Amino acid sequence: MTSAERPVSAPLFEDLPGDISVSFEFFPPKTEKMEEQLWDAITQLAPLAPSFVSVTYGAGGSTRERTHSTVSRLVRETDLVPAAHLTCVGASKDEIAEIADQYWEAGVRHIVALRGDPPPAHGGIFTPHPEGYTGAADLVSGLKARHDFDISVAAYPEIHPEALSANADLDNLKRKLDAGANRAITQFFFSTDAYFRFLDKALAAGITAPILPGIMPVTSFAAIRRMSGNTEIPGWLERMFEGLDDRPGPRALVAAVAAADLCRRLYQGGVRDFHFYTLNRAEQAYAICQLLGLRPKAES
Ligand SMILES: Cc1cc2nc3c(=O)[nH]c(=O)nc-3n(C[C@H](O)[C@H](O)[C@H](O)COP(=O)(O)OP(=O)(O)OC[C@H]3O[C@@H](n4cnc5c(N)ncnc54)[C@H](O)[C@@H]3O)c2cc1C
């Protein structure tokens, strides 16, 4: 039944069976307090048995050590499958090989391979390191040649801002997958139409690898606007957050409901894999999973 056919009286999340697979993205903490918050989030979300948990890499490689230590701790102290984000910015191929070797030796088998954005201080324009990788497709080839990593790459339902065209961006995604990546994770979006149109185009271009929707519960509308790139922010969503700038509690609740509804509509369209940008907080991601019918697995 499509949304339009549902009777108005039907509960939105009625009896969703939870036959979904989820993954969670975190960022490496800067301070001890943030570290506590991150591990609290990981501990709360772990019972949902995510297929992997990923840890981002700061702009320009600025979190190299912190990403590594967070991912290593995940390997040492949890049963979760960690995925380390890695970018091409400011590093030679040899330096990246060294990082990749360290991950492999630490037992990390999943890399999220990205071109990355240079820090704003460098003008925000990506220039490859003279002895570095030219972009994510090139990085995937380099990583694959070194170790048999499971590799995820980025995809953009509403087109990467620097892409020459939608088709050129799709060709680039295909190159990343042909170079050995196993799946793509999308930039966040708010339009299910944009996502499903993108899946159709990808399939028509011969892309059969999974393309996981990246779900971002809105924690700060200003931040969403700053990070949105080409992502359209619908007027109705903006109006939903009117007057909530200084009300973090209600804002978080509204954001969880809006993101859960997005996931419900994706689920109705056949999506069963969801990737959550958690911003190191468990509550919203957990609540959304709960509404989708997912329940904690028995503790191992
Ligand atoms: C799921 C996800 C996780 C992310 N995690 C991080 C992170 O941890 N750290 C971080 O710094 N950033 C992260 N980013 C942001 C990402 O680094 C930026 O969006 C960056 O600008 C592009 O990275 P990419 O891997 O998509 O680049 P690429 O796939 O290399 O593409 C970059 C641009 O170049 C174009 N392009 C590539 N090759 C060609 C070609 N041959 N001809 C013409 N055009 C070409 C593409 O169309 C695109 O516009 C993440 C993004 C996503 C969606």
mmCIF file of C-alpha atoms and ligand atoms in Angstrom:
data_model
loop_
_atom_site.group_PDB
_atom_site.id
_atom_site.type_symbol
_atom_site.label_atom_id
_atom_site.label_comp_id
_atom_site.label_asym_id
_atom_site.label_seq_id
_atom_site.Cartn_x
_atom_site.Cartn_y
_atom_site.Cartn_z
ATOM 1 C CA MET A 1 0.000 0.000 0.000
ATOM 2 C CA THR A 2 1.432 3.420 -0.875
ATOM 3 C CA SER A 3 1.286 6.352 1.556
ATOM 4 C CA ALA A 4 -1.513 7.901 -0.513
ATOM 5 C CA GLU A 5 -3.640 4.754 -0.179
ATOM 6 C CA ARG A 6 -3.260 4.444 3.587
ATOM 7 C CA PRO A 7 -6.381 5.380 5.480
ATOM 8 C CA VAL A 8 -5.810 8.552 7.512
ATOM 9 C CA SER A 9 -6.723 6.595 10.618
ATOM 10 C CA ALA A 10 -3.945 4.000 10.065
ATOM 11 C CA PRO A 11 -1.135 4.365 12.611
ATOM 12 C CA LEU A 12 2.008 5.454 10.764
ATOM 13 C CA PHE A 13 4.348 2.851 12.204
ATOM 14 C CA GLU A 14 1.799 0.083 12.693
ATOM 15 C CA ASP A 15 3.443 -3.328 13.091
ATOM 16 C CA LEU A 16 6.600 -2.688 11.083
ATOM 17 C CA PRO A 17 8.438 -6.002 11.365
ATOM 18 C CA GLY A 18 11.971 -4.660 11.874
ATOM 19 C CA ASP A 19 13.338 -6.758 9.003
ATOM 20 C CA ILE A 20 15.998 -4.147 8.379
ATOM 21 C CA SER A 21 19.722 -3.842 8.673
ATOM 22 C CA VAL A 22 21.264 -0.691 10.111
ATOM 23 C CA SER A 23 24.686 0.919 10.355
ATOM 24 C CA PHE A 24 25.769 3.901 12.429
ATOM 25 C CA GLU A 25 28.275 6.672 11.746
ATOM 26 C CA PHE A 26 30.239 8.393 14.504
ATOM 27 C CA PHE A 27 32.932 11.043 14.579
ATOM 28 C CA PRO A 28 36.171 10.781 16.579
ATOM 29 C CA PRO A 29 35.945 12.661 19.885
ATOM 30 C CA LYS A 30 38.149 15.659 20.697
ATOM 31 C CA THR A 31 37.885 15.695 24.481
ATOM 32 C CA GLU A 32 37.434 13.197 27.291
ATOM 33 C CA LYS A 33 33.850 14.343 27.771
ATOM 34 C CA MET A 34 33.102 13.793 24.078
ATOM 35 C CA GLU A 35 34.774 10.409 24.301
ATOM 36 C CA GLU A 36 32.404 9.451 27.119
ATOM 37 C CA GLN A 37 29.436 10.624 25.061
ATOM 38 C CA LEU A 38 30.622 8.611 22.038
ATOM 39 C CA TRP A 39 31.067 5.407 24.047
ATOM 40 C CA ASP A 40 27.730 5.884 25.730
ATOM 41 C CA ALA A 41 26.147 6.131 22.249
ATOM 42 C CA ILE A 42 28.035 3.059 21.002
ATOM 43 C CA THR A 43 26.992 1.064 24.083
ATOM 44 C CA GLN A 44 23.340 2.022 23.629
ATOM 45 C CA LEU A 45 23.253 1.287 19.893
ATOM 46 C CA ALA A 46 25.320 -1.928 19.909
ATOM 47 C CA PRO A 47 22.390 -4.201 20.932
ATOM 48 C CA LEU A 48 20.657 -3.254 17.652
ATOM 49 C CA ALA A 49 23.380 -5.380 16.007
ATOM 50 C CA PRO A 50 24.454 -2.903 13.298
ATOM 51 C CA SER A 51 26.055 -4.441 10.218
ATOM 52 C CA PHE A 52 28.926 -1.987 10.724
ATOM 53 C CA VAL A 53 29.758 1.216 12.573
ATOM 54 C CA SER A 54 31.863 3.830 10.840
ATOM 55 C CA VAL A 55 34.148 6.545 12.161
ATOM 56 C CA THR A 56 34.716 9.701 10.115
ATOM 57 C CA TYR A 57 38.018 11.308 9.161
ATOM 58 C CA GLY A 58 38.313 15.060 9.805
ATOM 59 C CA ALA A 59 38.673 17.516 6.951
ATOM 60 C CA GLY A 60 42.207 17.401 5.568
ATOM 61 C CA GLY A 61 43.049 14.286 7.591
ATOM 62 C CA SER A 62 42.951 16.355 10.772
ATOM 63 C CA THR A 63 41.667 13.439 12.880
ATOM 64 C CA ARG A 64 44.039 10.765 11.585
ATOM 65 C CA GLU A 65 45.176 9.668 15.068
ATOM 66 C CA ARG A 66 41.762 10.049 16.701
ATOM 67 C CA THR A 67 39.974 8.105 13.965
ATOM 68 C CA HIS A 68 42.573 5.362 14.272
ATOM 69 C CA SER A 69 42.359 5.144 18.054
ATOM 70 C CA THR A 70 38.525 5.110 18.025
ATOM 71 C CA VAL A 71 38.431 2.368 15.393
ATOM 72 C CA SER A 72 41.128 0.356 17.204
ATOM 73 C CA ARG A 73 39.186 0.597 20.462
ATOM 74 C CA LEU A 74 36.076 -0.671 18.657
ATOM 75 C CA VAL A 75 38.097 -3.688 17.498
ATOM 76 C CA ARG A 76 39.563 -4.326 20.956
ATOM 77 C CA GLU A 77 36.510 -3.762 23.122
ATOM 78 C CA THR A 78 33.422 -4.637 21.081
ATOM 79 C CA ASP A 79 32.049 -7.267 18.709
ATOM 80 C CA LEU A 80 31.018 -4.542 16.273
ATOM 81 C CA VAL A 81 32.408 -4.363 12.730
ATOM 82 C CA PRO A 82 34.194 -1.007 12.495
ATOM 83 C CA ALA A 83 34.670 0.912 9.256
ATOM 84 C CA ALA A 84 37.344 3.601 9.122
ATOM 85 C CA HIS A 85 36.758 6.608 6.875
ATOM 86 C CA LEU A 86 39.861 7.593 4.907
ATOM 87 C CA THR A 87 40.366 10.526 2.538
ATOM 88 C CA CYS A 88 42.924 11.513 -0.105
ATOM 89 C CA VAL A 89 43.430 15.065 1.178
ATOM 90 C CA GLY A 90 46.962 16.161 2.035
ATOM 91 C CA ALA A 91 48.510 12.689 1.919
ATOM 92 C CA SER A 92 50.816 10.883 -0.489
ATOM 93 C CA LYS A 93 50.037 7.370 -1.688
ATOM 94 C CA ASP A 94 52.810 6.073 0.593
ATOM 95 C CA GLU A 95 51.283 7.771 3.637
ATOM 96 C CA ILE A 96 47.881 6.321 2.797
ATOM 97 C CA ALA A 97 49.456 2.880 2.328
ATOM 98 C CA GLU A 98 50.931 3.194 5.817
ATOM 99 C CA ILE A 99 47.537 4.084 7.316
ATOM 100 C CA ALA A 100 45.881 1.238 5.403
ATOM 101 C CA ASP A 101 48.526 -1.215 6.663
ATOM 102 C CA GLN A 102 47.992 -0.041 10.251
ATOM 103 C CA TYR A 103 44.253 -0.632 9.925
ATOM 104 C CA TRP A 104 44.750 -4.046 8.377
ATOM 105 C CA GLU A 105 47.174 -5.046 11.153
ATOM 106 C CA ALA A 106 44.711 -3.795 13.782
ATOM 107 C CA GLY A 107 42.056 -6.120 12.321
ATOM 108 C CA VAL A 108 40.041 -3.447 10.507
ATOM 109 C CA ARG A 109 38.636 -4.814 7.254
ATOM 110 C CA HIS A 110 36.158 -2.122 6.181
ATOM 111 C CA ILE A 111 37.204 1.300 4.834
ATOM 112 C CA VAL A 112 34.907 4.146 3.740
ATOM 113 C CA ALA A 113 37.039 5.576 0.917
ATOM 114 C CA LEU A 114 36.509 9.251 0.142
ATOM 115 C CA ARG A 115 38.191 12.042 -1.713
ATOM 116 C CA GLY A 116 37.551 14.417 1.183
ATOM 117 C CA ASP A 117 37.296 18.171 1.319
ATOM 118 C CA PRO A 118 40.278 20.333 2.166
ATOM 119 C CA PRO A 119 39.973 22.486 5.309
ATOM 120 C CA PRO A 120 38.272 25.848 4.537
ATOM 121 C CA ALA A 121 41.606 27.587 5.246
ATOM 122 C CA HIS A 122 42.881 26.022 2.005
ATOM 123 C CA GLY A 123 40.184 27.675 -0.078
ATOM 124 C CA GLY A 124 37.880 24.676 -0.031
ATOM 125 C CA ILE A 125 39.121 23.477 -3.416
ATOM 126 C CA PHE A 126 40.503 19.974 -3.683
ATOM 127 C CA THR A 127 43.981 19.777 -5.165
ATOM 128 C CA PRO A 128 45.540 16.319 -5.146
ATOM 129 C CA HIS A 129 48.763 15.892 -3.190
ATOM 130 C CA PRO A 130 51.606 15.765 -5.786
ATOM 131 C CA GLU A 131 52.198 12.115 -4.911
ATOM 132 C CA GLY A 132 48.656 11.383 -3.850
ATOM 133 C CA TYR A 133 45.389 10.021 -5.154
ATOM 134 C CA THR A 134 43.327 12.124 -7.550
ATOM 135 C CA GLY A 135 39.965 11.128 -6.103
ATOM 136 C CA ALA A 136 37.963 8.390 -4.416
ATOM 137 C CA ALA A 137 37.974 6.000 -7.419
ATOM 138 C CA ASP A 138 41.770 6.182 -7.523
ATOM 139 C CA LEU A 139 41.905 5.654 -3.731
ATOM 140 C CA VAL A 140 39.681 2.562 -3.964
ATOM 141 C CA SER A 141 42.056 1.042 -6.556
ATOM 142 C CA GLY A 142 45.068 1.787 -4.343
ATOM 143 C CA LEU A 143 43.456 0.305 -1.218
ATOM 144 C CA LYS A 144 42.254 -2.796 -3.055
ATOM 145 C CA ALA A 145 45.730 -3.392 -4.502
ATOM 146 C CA ARG A 146 47.181 -3.280 -0.991
ATOM 147 C CA HIS A 147 44.641 -5.364 0.984
ATOM 148 C CA ASP A 148 41.327 -7.040 0.284
ATOM 149 C CA PHE A 149 39.290 -4.455 2.205
ATOM 150 C CA ASP A 150 35.503 -4.280 2.203
ATOM 151 C CA ILE A 151 35.036 -0.750 0.813
ATOM 152 C CA SER A 152 32.170 1.726 0.969
ATOM 153 C CA VAL A 153 32.090 4.942 -1.062
ATOM 154 C CA ALA A 154 29.978 8.101 -1.124
ATOM 155 C CA ALA A 155 27.007 8.708 -3.439
ATOM 156 C CA TYR A 156 24.947 11.831 -4.031
ATOM 157 C CA PRO A 157 21.244 11.453 -4.940
ATOM 158 C CA GLU A 158 21.097 15.218 -5.537
ATOM 159 C CA ILE A 159 24.522 15.346 -7.274
ATOM 160 C CA HIS A 160 27.884 16.282 -5.760
ATOM 161 C CA PRO A 161 28.290 20.091 -5.904
ATOM 162 C CA GLU A 162 31.471 19.863 -8.017
ATOM 163 C CA ALA A 163 30.127 17.342 -10.515
ATOM 164 C CA LEU A 164 29.962 18.469 -14.141
ATOM 165 C CA SER A 165 26.545 16.834 -14.533
ATOM 166 C CA ALA A 166 24.315 14.182 -12.979
ATOM 167 C CA ASN A 167 25.585 11.649 -15.513
ATOM 168 C CA ALA A 168 29.227 12.508 -14.852
ATOM 169 C CA ASP A 169 28.623 12.032 -11.124
ATOM 170 C CA LEU A 170 26.974 8.671 -11.757
ATOM 171 C CA ASP A 171 29.889 7.634 -14.009
ATOM 172 C CA ASN A 172 32.192 8.512 -11.139
ATOM 173 C CA LEU A 173 30.172 6.366 -8.732
ATOM 174 C CA LYS A 174 30.363 3.496 -11.218
ATOM 175 C CA ARG A 175 34.143 3.941 -11.480
ATOM 176 C CA LYS A 176 34.427 3.683 -7.675
ATOM 177 C CA LEU A 177 32.392 0.471 -7.627
ATOM 178 C CA ASP A 178 34.205 -0.963 -10.667
ATOM 179 C CA ALA A 179 37.493 -0.227 -8.867
ATOM 180 C CA GLY A 180 36.394 -2.618 -6.131
ATOM 181 C CA ALA A 181 34.046 -0.798 -3.755
ATOM 182 C CA ASN A 182 31.273 -2.998 -2.387
ATOM 183 C CA ARG A 183 28.560 -0.474 -1.618
ATOM 184 C CA ALA A 184 27.754 3.227 -1.567
ATOM 185 C CA ILE A 185 26.366 5.333 1.251
ATOM 186 C CA THR A 186 24.464 8.458 0.273
ATOM 187 C CA GLN A 187 24.769 12.016 1.368
ATOM 188 C CA PHE A 188 21.750 12.822 3.561
ATOM 189 C CA PHE A 189 18.546 13.788 1.773
ATOM 190 C CA PHE A 190 14.952 14.620 2.665
ATOM 191 C CA SER A 191 13.190 13.684 -0.567
ATOM 192 C CA THR A 192 12.383 10.010 -1.085
ATOM 193 C CA ASP A 193 11.715 10.857 -4.753
ATOM 194 C CA ALA A 194 15.300 12.103 -5.157
ATOM 195 C CA TYR A 195 16.639 8.875 -3.650
ATOM 196 C CA PHE A 196 14.419 6.509 -5.653
ATOM 197 C CA ARG A 197 15.073 8.406 -8.920
ATOM 198 C CA PHE A 198 18.803 8.089 -8.186
ATOM 199 C CA LEU A 199 18.470 4.321 -7.595
ATOM 200 C CA ASP A 200 16.641 3.969 -10.932
ATOM 201 C CA LYS A 201 19.339 5.934 -12.772
ATOM 202 C CA ALA A 202 22.093 3.956 -11.072
ATOM 203 C CA LEU A 203 20.479 0.684 -12.069
ATOM 204 C CA ALA A 204 20.090 1.929 -15.645
ATOM 205 C CA ALA A 205 23.818 2.770 -15.592
ATOM 206 C CA GLY A 206 24.585 -0.835 -14.612
ATOM 207 C CA ILE A 207 25.156 -0.212 -10.901
ATOM 208 C CA THR A 208 23.901 -3.174 -8.889
ATOM 209 C CA ALA A 209 25.819 -2.666 -5.626
ATOM 210 C CA PRO A 210 23.746 -1.613 -2.596
ATOM 211 C CA ILE A 211 23.261 2.150 -2.203
ATOM 212 C CA LEU A 212 22.466 2.744 1.469
ATOM 213 C CA PRO A 213 20.443 5.854 2.286
ATOM 214 C CA GLY A 214 22.305 8.129 4.721
ATOM 215 C CA ILE A 215 19.754 9.301 7.296
ATOM 216 C CA MET A 216 20.465 12.529 9.159
ATOM 217 C CA PRO A 217 18.080 13.467 11.968
ATOM 218 C CA VAL A 218 18.079 17.279 12.067
ATOM 219 C CA THR A 219 19.785 18.303 15.288
ATOM 220 C CA SER A 220 20.485 21.862 14.205
ATOM 221 C CA PHE A 221 18.781 23.427 11.244
ATOM 222 C CA ALA A 222 21.624 25.906 10.754
ATOM 223 C CA ALA A 223 24.129 23.032 10.552
ATOM 224 C CA ILE A 224 21.944 21.123 8.099
ATOM 225 C CA ARG A 225 21.770 24.191 5.859
ATOM 226 C CA ARG A 226 25.565 24.618 6.071
ATOM 227 C CA MET A 227 26.253 20.982 5.190
ATOM 228 C CA SER A 228 23.493 20.495 2.651
ATOM 229 C CA GLY A 229 25.432 21.186 -0.588
ATOM 230 C CA ASN A 230 22.911 20.346 -3.309
ATOM 231 C CA THR A 231 20.496 18.630 -0.930
ATOM 232 C CA GLU A 232 17.107 20.263 -1.165
ATOM 233 C CA ILE A 233 15.589 21.230 2.181
ATOM 234 C CA PRO A 234 11.812 21.143 1.652
ATOM 235 C CA GLY A 235 9.781 24.100 2.900
ATOM 236 C CA TRP A 236 7.521 21.822 4.959
ATOM 237 C CA LEU A 237 10.556 20.477 6.822
ATOM 238 C CA GLU A 238 11.835 23.962 7.541
ATOM 239 C CA ARG A 239 8.383 24.978 8.821
ATOM 240 C CA MET A 240 8.325 21.887 11.053
ATOM 241 C CA PHE A 241 11.354 23.309 12.900
ATOM 242 C CA GLU A 242 10.062 26.889 13.124
ATOM 243 C CA GLY A 243 10.715 28.423 16.538
ATOM 244 C CA LEU A 244 12.739 25.441 17.805
ATOM 245 C CA ASP A 245 16.217 26.972 17.524
ATOM 246 C CA ASP A 246 16.440 27.507 21.271
ATOM 247 C CA ARG A 247 14.436 24.437 22.256
ATOM 248 C CA PRO A 248 16.810 21.469 21.902
ATOM 249 C CA GLY A 249 14.482 18.970 23.572
ATOM 250 C CA PRO A 250 11.420 19.458 21.321
ATOM 251 C CA ARG A 251 13.733 19.918 18.314
ATOM 252 C CA ALA A 252 15.310 16.498 18.868
ATOM 253 C CA LEU A 253 11.877 14.875 19.196
ATOM 254 C CA VAL A 254 10.565 16.538 16.025
ATOM 255 C CA ALA A 255 13.774 15.546 14.210
ATOM 256 C CA ALA A 256 13.419 11.907 15.251
ATOM 257 C CA VAL A 257 9.805 11.783 14.066
ATOM 258 C CA ALA A 258 10.669 13.461 10.729
ATOM 259 C CA ALA A 259 13.601 11.079 10.121
ATOM 260 C CA ALA A 260 11.557 8.039 11.193
ATOM 261 C CA ASP A 261 8.840 9.050 8.731
ATOM 262 C CA LEU A 262 11.453 9.397 5.958
ATOM 263 C CA CYS A 263 12.684 5.883 6.810
ATOM 264 C CA ARG A 264 9.122 4.541 6.873
ATOM 265 C CA ARG A 265 8.532 5.871 3.358
ATOM 266 C CA LEU A 266 11.848 4.415 2.193
ATOM 267 C CA TYR A 267 10.853 1.112 3.787
ATOM 268 C CA GLN A 268 7.551 1.197 1.890
ATOM 269 C CA GLY A 269 9.589 1.677 -1.289
ATOM 270 C CA GLY A 270 11.555 -1.509 -0.542
ATOM 271 C CA VAL A 271 14.599 -0.162 1.336
ATOM 272 C CA ARG A 272 15.875 -2.524 4.045
ATOM 273 C CA ASP A 273 19.362 -1.084 4.767
ATOM 274 C CA PHE A 274 19.703 2.234 6.578
ATOM 275 C CA HIS A 275 22.823 4.179 7.511
ATOM 276 C CA PHE A 276 22.412 6.705 10.338
ATOM 277 C CA TYR A 277 24.527 9.803 10.865
ATOM 278 C CA THR A 278 24.365 9.730 14.673
ATOM 279 C CA LEU A 279 26.532 12.748 15.540
ATOM 280 C CA ASN A 280 27.586 10.551 18.480
ATOM 281 C CA ARG A 281 24.119 10.488 20.048
ATOM 282 C CA ALA A 282 22.112 7.330 20.430
ATOM 283 C CA GLU A 283 18.615 8.525 21.310
ATOM 284 C CA GLN A 284 17.323 9.576 17.897
ATOM 285 C CA ALA A 285 18.832 6.685 15.934
ATOM 286 C CA TYR A 286 17.602 4.225 18.562
ATOM 287 C CA ALA A 287 14.087 5.711 18.563
ATOM 288 C CA ILE A 288 13.896 5.594 14.748
ATOM 289 C CA CYS A 289 15.020 1.951 14.701
ATOM 290 C CA GLN A 290 12.441 1.180 17.387
ATOM 291 C CA LEU A 291 9.660 2.769 15.291
ATOM 292 C CA LEU A 292 10.796 0.720 12.295
ATOM 293 C CA GLY A 293 10.257 -2.384 14.418
ATOM 294 C CA LEU A 294 13.901 -3.214 15.112
ATOM 295 C CA ARG A 295 14.529 -4.659 18.575
ATOM 296 C CA PRO A 296 17.765 -5.350 20.448
ATOM 297 C CA LYS A 297 19.288 -8.712 19.754
ATOM 298 C CA ALA A 298 19.953 -10.953 22.747
ATOM 299 C CA GLU A 299 23.278 -9.952 24.286
ATOM 300 C CA SER A 300 26.061 -12.203 23.056
HETATM 301 C C1 LIG B 1 28.734 8.758 3.434
HETATM 302 C C2 LIG B 1 29.722 9.912 3.392
HETATM 303 C C3 LIG B 1 30.767 9.934 4.325
HETATM 304 C C4 LIG B 1 31.705 10.984 4.301
HETATM 305 N N1 LIG B 1 32.712 10.980 5.233
HETATM 306 C C5 LIG B 1 33.669 11.931 5.176
HETATM 307 C C6 LIG B 1 34.781 11.927 6.090
HETATM 308 O O1 LIG B 1 34.883 11.074 6.975
HETATM 309 N N2 LIG B 1 35.709 12.909 5.985
HETATM 310 C C7 LIG B 1 35.635 13.884 5.020
HETATM 311 O O2 LIG B 1 36.540 14.747 4.968
HETATM 312 N N3 LIG B 1 34.594 13.932 4.151
HETATM 313 C C8 LIG B 1 33.614 12.978 4.207
HETATM 314 N N4 LIG B 1 32.565 13.014 3.309
HETATM 315 C C9 LIG B 1 32.468 14.139 2.358
HETATM 316 C C10 LIG B 1 33.272 13.887 1.056
HETATM 317 O O3 LIG B 1 34.631 13.795 1.339
HETATM 318 C C11 LIG B 1 32.990 15.079 0.143
HETATM 319 O O4 LIG B 1 31.651 15.071 -0.274
HETATM 320 C C12 LIG B 1 33.951 15.241 -1.048
HETATM 321 O O5 LIG B 1 33.722 16.536 -1.623
HETATM 322 C C13 LIG B 1 33.767 14.231 -2.168
HETATM 323 O O6 LIG B 1 34.196 13.004 -1.779
HETATM 324 P P1 LIG B 1 33.920 11.720 -2.728
HETATM 325 O O7 LIG B 1 34.562 10.573 -2.085
HETATM 326 O O8 LIG B 1 32.486 11.631 -3.061
HETATM 327 O O9 LIG B 1 34.756 12.186 -4.017
HETATM 328 P P2 LIG B 1 34.891 11.642 -5.532
HETATM 329 O O10 LIG B 1 34.061 10.410 -5.705
HETATM 330 O O11 LIG B 1 36.318 11.560 -5.825
HETATM 331 O O12 LIG B 1 34.178 12.789 -6.351
HETATM 332 C C14 LIG B 1 34.468 14.157 -6.126
HETATM 333 C C15 LIG B 1 33.927 15.010 -7.267
HETATM 334 O O13 LIG B 1 34.736 14.867 -8.398
HETATM 335 C C16 LIG B 1 33.964 14.468 -9.516
HETATM 336 N N5 LIG B 1 34.804 13.556 -10.309
HETATM 337 C C17 LIG B 1 35.521 12.517 -9.848
HETATM 338 N N6 LIG B 1 36.221 11.944 -10.865
HETATM 339 C C18 LIG B 1 35.938 12.658 -11.962
HETATM 340 C C19 LIG B 1 36.354 12.595 -13.320
HETATM 341 N N7 LIG B 1 37.213 11.676 -13.746
HETATM 342 N N8 LIG B 1 35.848 13.500 -14.196
HETATM 343 C C20 LIG B 1 34.985 14.446 -13.786
HETATM 344 N N9 LIG B 1 34.561 14.570 -12.508
HETATM 345 C C21 LIG B 1 35.035 13.687 -11.618
HETATM 346 C C22 LIG B 1 32.744 13.779 -8.933
HETATM 347 O O14 LIG B 1 31.635 13.767 -9.806
HETATM 348 C C23 LIG B 1 32.515 14.663 -7.731
HETATM 349 O O15 LIG B 1 31.874 15.842 -8.096
HETATM 350 C C24 LIG B 1 31.596 12.010 3.325
HETATM 351 C C25 LIG B 1 30.525 11.990 2.403
HETATM 352 C C26 LIG B 1 29.596 10.961 2.434
HETATM 353 C C27 LIG B 1 28.437 10.956 1.462
#
